[in-house]
Amino acid sequence: MTRSVIVVGGGVIGGMAAYHLARTGWRVTILDRGPFGAGCSHGNCGYVCPSHALPLAVPGAVADSLKTFLHANSPLKLRPGAVLSRLGWFLNFARKCNRTAMMHAAAGISSLLNSSRSLFDEFLSTEQIACDWETRGLLFVFRTKAAFDHYAATGDLLRDEFQLPATRYDAKEIQTLEPALVPGAAAGGYLYASDGHLRSDLFMAELKRVLLAKGVEVVENCEVTGLRLEAGKAAAVTTVTGDRPAEAVVFATGAWTPKLNAVLGCKVPIVPGKGYSITTTRPKVCPTYPLIFEEHRVAVTPFASGYRIGSTMEFAGYDARMNRNRLQLLRDGAAAYLREPAGDTVLEEWWGWRPMVYDGNPIIDFVPAAPNAMIAAGHGMLGLSQATGTGKLVAELLNGEKPHIDPNAYSLKRFG
């Protein structure tokens, strides 16, 4: 008999969970409070990046942040009210900024990234996904020699501990490798050949196509308000349009997950971290590689069908306003490095809330409220990169199968 599952959330995590559940015989319904794929999955830079194995909470992160966040052009912006209302989260982040905690977190992050990188190849090939997928790698670019030299220790750590080697390029070599850079703008860089990239809005459209073809029901503009329990188990989700029965529930609700704390029966340590992007036509002198400008915390991605500048981090709570100063910060950051920082025509200006957990690992676990309900949320800036592995892990846990990666790093129990 076919079992039914409701996936709450139509982002990339919910979509990939639905895909793997449908493949293993579940009858799947996705419910989203807005259109499918319109949240944080829509306008990100599209990186599938094993190179991002380290969490944001690293030794020195707090001191580095305090030096910059008061500056108007800082890539990190902290609104005091948002910090005070979530002070426990920020204090826990500070406590994690040591080598022991960093390495512990990185083991879980890396495991999920590596799983997902492999599964992306399989998924894109099997389902014939058209999303501007390329595997050129990801080029980390440094403006100053001091920052370039300082990164060498991180590069060594990623190579030695996580089997993530990078090719090092000095100032002359990186200019030859990437002629779109302004001559003299870069002191050097590191190319991670492990990484790939895609255009996330195209990917989400293709994912929806695949899900519908597999019989998944996608219900948009349907807000979930609660969970109805019977005999200690989830029997239905309650929505603004009525109850929807299910034999299992997956909450892939991203930055909105804390709004459901009462429903889930636990306090989820997720805060929204707003990121921005600008999508344009391709510049005439377009980068060959996706680039991260480390000192400016700005990323650019060339697609076959366009071009995107993105990143920055704004902790402003659930403020839904577009901060145009943050968009200008992206433009200015790209202009410091690139001969043509953007294309002539702006196709979209966008922001989205990243679901940030202070230790850098997502939550993929059953909830206290019901043994047949799960959370799959809190992937921070790595939602796309970790989506395929997360989807497979969710299906394995609900099916009672042996997980393909150790799920303990993503357990709710780690928060005490």
XYZ file of C-alpha atoms in Angstrom:
416
model
C 0.000 0.000 0.000
C 1.354 3.405 -0.989
C 2.102 5.688 1.936
C 1.375 9.420 1.817
C 3.743 12.180 2.878
C 3.359 15.944 2.930
C 6.458 18.033 2.361
C 5.969 21.532 3.744
C 8.122 23.896 1.720
C 8.696 24.130 -2.009
C 12.317 25.198 -2.057
C 15.248 23.117 -3.231
C 15.397 21.090 0.011
C 11.684 20.280 -0.049
C 11.819 19.583 -3.771
C 14.716 17.128 -3.511
C 13.143 15.428 -0.480
C 9.955 15.015 -2.501
C 11.947 13.603 -5.427
C 13.662 10.903 -3.364
C 10.481 10.055 -1.488
C 8.555 9.673 -4.744
C 11.302 7.445 -6.129
C 10.968 5.151 -3.123
C 7.222 4.706 -3.448
C 5.665 7.487 -1.403
C 2.656 9.476 -2.601
C 3.978 13.018 -2.152
C 2.269 16.375 -1.773
C 4.272 19.603 -1.529
C 2.633 22.568 0.205
C 4.207 26.020 -0.082
C 3.060 29.357 1.295
C 4.043 30.939 -2.040
C 5.013 29.741 -5.526
C 7.257 26.691 -5.815
C 10.937 27.668 -5.939
C 10.331 31.367 -5.285
C 12.218 31.662 -1.979
C 15.917 31.422 -1.191
C 16.321 28.717 -3.845
C 15.513 31.143 -6.659
C 18.222 33.803 -6.893
C 21.362 32.376 -5.292
C 24.676 32.136 -7.106
C 24.124 28.495 -7.996
C 27.254 26.964 -6.512
C 27.479 23.229 -5.838
C 30.615 23.576 -3.793
C 32.412 20.918 -1.743
C 35.065 23.618 -1.243
C 32.768 25.276 1.337
C 33.399 22.611 3.971
C 34.234 25.032 6.790
C 31.460 26.721 8.807
C 31.179 30.492 9.222
C 32.052 30.003 12.907
C 35.843 29.767 12.630
C 38.536 31.081 14.977
C 38.666 34.864 14.716
C 35.276 35.224 13.008
C 33.773 37.390 15.762
C 36.748 39.763 15.891
C 36.829 40.052 12.105
C 33.099 40.802 12.046
C 33.345 43.476 14.729
C 36.031 45.242 12.693
C 33.799 45.571 9.657
C 30.095 45.499 10.459
C 29.890 49.143 11.569
C 31.166 50.256 8.157
C 28.448 51.296 5.736
C 29.982 49.159 2.985
C 30.553 46.046 5.097
C 29.413 42.768 3.532
C 28.040 41.872 6.991
C 25.205 43.985 8.388
C 23.758 43.444 11.862
C 20.621 45.316 12.816
C 20.819 45.831 16.603
C 17.170 44.947 17.236
C 17.506 41.697 15.312
C 20.639 40.778 17.257
C 19.144 41.570 20.670
C 15.994 39.573 19.942
C 18.140 36.558 19.008
C 21.049 37.147 21.371
C 21.294 33.478 22.354
C 21.948 32.493 18.742
C 24.782 34.998 18.369
C 26.338 34.006 21.705
C 26.249 30.348 20.656
C 27.860 31.313 17.342
C 30.660 33.044 19.246
C 31.172 29.936 21.407
C 31.644 27.840 18.272
C 34.481 30.025 16.947
C 37.273 27.678 17.950
C 39.206 25.023 16.072
C 37.672 22.017 17.834
C 34.094 23.121 17.112
C 35.034 24.168 13.579
C 36.497 20.772 12.707
C 33.557 18.933 14.269
C 31.084 20.996 12.252
C 33.128 20.729 9.066
C 32.963 16.922 9.162
C 29.165 17.065 8.869
C 29.154 19.889 6.351
C 31.694 18.152 4.134
C 29.935 14.790 4.290
C 26.684 16.301 3.044
C 28.419 18.443 0.417
C 30.344 15.484 -1.016
C 27.248 13.292 -1.090
C 25.280 16.016 -2.837
C 27.993 16.766 -5.383
C 27.951 13.146 -6.535
C 24.158 12.959 -6.491
C 23.882 16.130 -8.574
C 25.711 14.446 -11.441
C 23.336 11.503 -11.184
C 20.167 13.598 -10.920
C 21.022 16.032 -13.715
C 21.932 13.192 -16.057
C 19.047 10.857 -15.192
C 16.356 13.523 -15.417
C 17.916 15.491 -18.299
C 17.877 18.771 -16.375
C 18.549 21.912 -18.439
C 19.938 24.472 -15.994
C 23.251 25.818 -17.382
C 25.213 23.202 -15.399
C 29.004 23.548 -15.701
C 31.926 21.931 -13.880
C 34.730 24.426 -14.442
C 35.399 24.706 -10.716
C 35.230 27.740 -8.440
C 37.940 30.417 -8.332
C 38.636 32.184 -5.017
C 40.177 35.590 -5.788
C 42.221 37.719 -3.355
C 42.842 41.426 -3.783
C 45.782 41.782 -1.390
C 48.860 39.639 -0.988
C 48.280 39.551 2.777
C 44.845 37.953 2.325
C 46.185 35.630 -0.383
C 49.022 34.444 1.835
C 46.724 34.124 4.862
C 44.384 31.807 2.938
C 47.217 29.323 2.381
C 46.588 27.753 5.804
C 42.911 27.235 4.939
C 43.857 25.755 1.598
C 46.232 23.336 3.309
C 43.552 22.374 5.839
C 40.967 21.654 3.144
C 43.493 19.598 1.188
C 44.882 17.611 4.115
C 41.763 17.044 6.217
C 38.957 17.018 3.626
C 40.693 15.889 0.414
C 39.861 19.177 -1.330
C 42.984 20.201 -3.235
C 43.108 23.544 -5.032
C 45.429 24.914 -7.675
C 47.226 28.074 -6.533
C 47.716 30.961 -8.967
C 49.873 34.014 -8.303
C 49.017 37.493 -9.611
C 50.400 36.936 -13.111
C 48.983 33.431 -13.434
C 45.474 34.353 -12.336
C 45.331 37.186 -14.872
C 46.157 34.685 -17.608
C 43.638 32.178 -16.252
C 40.826 34.745 -15.990
C 41.288 37.649 -18.449
C 38.019 39.279 -17.286
C 39.866 40.486 -14.184
C 41.156 44.057 -14.158
C 44.951 43.877 -14.618
C 46.578 44.169 -11.215
C 43.308 43.785 -9.299
C 44.152 40.338 -7.903
C 47.155 39.250 -5.876
C 46.310 35.612 -6.547
C 43.702 32.913 -6.234
C 42.834 29.278 -5.635
C 40.820 27.174 -8.080
C 38.739 24.323 -6.644
C 38.105 21.921 -9.511
C 35.714 19.917 -7.329
C 32.951 22.506 -7.640
C 30.200 23.012 -10.190
C 27.575 25.651 -10.781
C 24.114 26.015 -12.282
C 21.412 28.621 -12.698
C 19.153 28.058 -9.708
C 15.930 29.546 -11.113
C 16.176 27.280 -14.164
C 17.009 24.329 -11.918
C 13.909 24.902 -9.778
C 11.684 25.106 -12.859
C 13.135 21.828 -14.110
C 12.785 20.211 -10.682
C 9.097 21.108 -10.641
C 8.702 19.554 -14.095
C 10.314 16.320 -12.914
C 8.229 16.184 -9.736
C 4.960 16.661 -11.586
C 5.964 13.936 -14.054
C 6.524 11.589 -11.110
C 3.038 12.261 -9.778
C 3.991 14.666 -6.994
C 1.195 17.113 -6.191
C 2.481 20.682 -5.848
C 0.098 23.005 -4.007
C 1.185 26.636 -4.087
C -0.003 29.593 -1.987
C -1.089 27.236 0.792
C 0.182 28.259 4.229
C 0.592 25.547 6.852
C -0.513 26.633 10.333
C -0.265 23.482 12.457
C 0.004 19.750 12.874
C -2.901 17.539 13.948
C -1.867 14.627 16.143
C -3.683 11.350 16.706
C -2.392 8.650 19.064
C 0.884 10.572 19.437
C 1.593 10.734 15.701
C 1.096 13.314 12.962
C -2.185 12.601 11.196
C -2.602 15.785 9.172
C -1.219 19.244 8.643
C -3.579 22.147 9.152
C -3.580 24.875 6.528
C -5.470 28.085 5.856
C -7.703 26.055 3.532
C -8.291 23.086 5.856
C -6.633 19.889 7.070
C -4.585 17.653 4.786
C -4.134 14.069 6.054
C -0.768 12.337 5.726
C 1.121 9.368 7.144
C 4.335 11.389 7.428
C 5.339 15.046 7.261
C 8.610 16.745 6.311
C 9.096 20.399 7.262
C 11.514 21.849 4.710
C 10.581 25.372 5.700
C 13.963 27.105 5.626
C 14.210 30.391 7.506
C 10.499 30.178 8.415
C 11.030 27.069 10.558
C 11.248 28.911 13.927
C 7.739 30.243 13.288
C 6.625 26.608 13.711
C 8.415 25.929 17.017
C 5.140 25.316 18.863
C 3.997 22.945 16.127
C 7.278 21.016 16.078
C 7.588 20.727 19.830
C 11.118 22.135 19.921
C 13.025 25.389 19.667
C 14.793 25.465 16.322
C 17.988 27.611 16.386
C 17.569 29.138 12.942
C 17.764 32.861 12.178
C 17.190 34.519 8.786
C 20.312 35.871 7.095
C 19.324 37.961 4.105
C 21.334 37.601 0.923
C 21.015 39.592 -2.306
C 21.689 39.109 -5.986
C 21.512 40.939 -9.288
C 20.946 38.984 -12.506
C 21.926 40.619 -15.784
C 22.691 39.726 -19.339
C 26.227 38.454 -19.871
C 28.899 41.195 -19.926
C 30.795 41.526 -23.184
C 33.954 40.622 -21.265
C 32.427 37.842 -19.197
C 34.345 35.742 -16.657
C 35.099 32.175 -17.671
C 34.913 30.923 -14.091
C 32.523 31.547 -11.231
C 34.428 33.802 -8.858
C 34.376 34.585 -5.147
C 36.040 37.845 -4.138
C 37.004 36.849 -0.623
C 37.779 40.219 0.902
C 34.586 41.798 -0.432
C 32.399 38.698 0.161
C 30.950 39.103 -3.325
C 30.432 36.261 -5.785
C 29.778 36.269 -9.518
C 28.499 33.438 -11.667
C 28.560 33.378 -15.467
C 25.744 31.307 -16.950
C 25.201 30.327 -20.563
C 21.936 32.295 -20.347
C 23.017 35.220 -18.161
C 25.146 36.443 -15.290
C 24.645 36.894 -11.545
C 26.339 38.922 -8.784
C 25.415 37.852 -5.269
C 26.122 37.336 -1.577
C 26.436 39.696 1.455
C 24.810 38.845 4.797
C 22.217 40.996 6.524
C 20.858 39.991 9.920
C 17.721 42.111 10.056
C 15.123 39.642 11.270
C 12.185 39.014 8.955
C 12.444 42.422 7.282
C 11.007 41.922 3.799
C 12.226 45.220 2.335
C 14.739 45.440 -0.494
C 17.823 47.278 0.762
C 19.206 48.940 -2.329
C 22.430 49.810 -0.534
C 23.175 46.084 -0.396
C 22.651 45.795 -4.147
C 25.078 48.663 -4.690
C 27.577 46.869 -2.475
C 27.443 43.919 -4.880
C 28.035 46.175 -7.868
C 30.923 47.962 -6.178
C 32.520 44.697 -5.105
C 32.417 43.281 -8.627
C 33.702 46.561 -10.077
C 36.826 46.369 -7.904
C 37.930 43.222 -9.758
C 36.252 42.919 -13.151
C 36.735 44.787 -16.408
C 32.965 44.655 -16.878
C 31.277 44.027 -13.527
C 27.795 43.429 -14.977
C 25.867 43.117 -18.214
C 24.024 45.996 -19.853
C 20.500 44.818 -18.989
C 19.327 44.014 -15.457
C 17.015 40.995 -15.559
C 16.264 40.754 -11.835
C 17.125 42.261 -8.461
C 16.485 39.784 -5.673
C 16.848 38.979 -1.990
C 16.182 35.855 0.051
C 16.384 34.669 3.661
C 19.041 32.050 4.264
C 18.217 29.735 7.203
C 21.280 30.103 9.435
C 22.180 27.638 12.224
C 25.025 28.825 14.448
C 27.177 25.690 14.102
C 26.907 25.584 10.303
C 25.133 22.234 9.956
C 21.488 21.824 8.964
C 18.821 20.030 10.981
C 17.682 16.741 9.437
C 15.863 14.850 12.144
C 12.549 13.672 13.546
C 10.798 16.220 15.769
C 9.681 15.786 19.391
C 6.034 16.451 18.516
C 5.605 13.269 16.441
C 7.784 10.301 15.453
C 6.563 10.475 11.843
C 7.372 14.170 11.308
C 10.789 15.529 10.314
C 12.657 18.790 9.920
C 14.993 19.305 6.961
C 16.060 22.931 7.300
C 18.872 25.244 8.346
C 21.273 24.798 5.432
C 22.430 28.410 5.584
C 24.254 29.461 2.429
C 24.585 25.852 1.232
C 20.977 24.849 0.559
C 21.489 24.190 -3.135
C 24.875 22.563 -2.566
C 23.497 20.132 0.030
C 20.026 19.550 -1.427
C 20.448 16.239 -3.204
C 22.180 14.572 -0.262
C 19.576 15.959 2.117
C 16.725 14.649 -0.020
C 18.219 11.181 -0.106
C 18.875 11.203 3.659
C 15.289 12.280 4.415
C 13.936 9.390 2.334
C 16.278 6.904 4.000
C 15.261 8.013 7.496
C 11.542 7.896 6.725
C 11.951 4.499 5.067
C 13.869 3.108 8.040
C 16.887 2.351 5.831
C 20.561 2.589 6.703
C 21.579 6.200 5.940
C 24.205 6.691 3.245
C 25.919 9.273 5.504
C 26.014 9.580 9.292
C 22.951 11.657 10.321
C 24.195 12.464 13.843
C 25.773 15.734 12.736
C 22.299 17.002 11.780
C 20.450 15.823 14.894
C 18.371 18.076 17.121
C 20.053 16.453 20.109
C 23.218 18.456 19.529
C 21.481 21.587 20.805
C 20.890 20.052 24.259
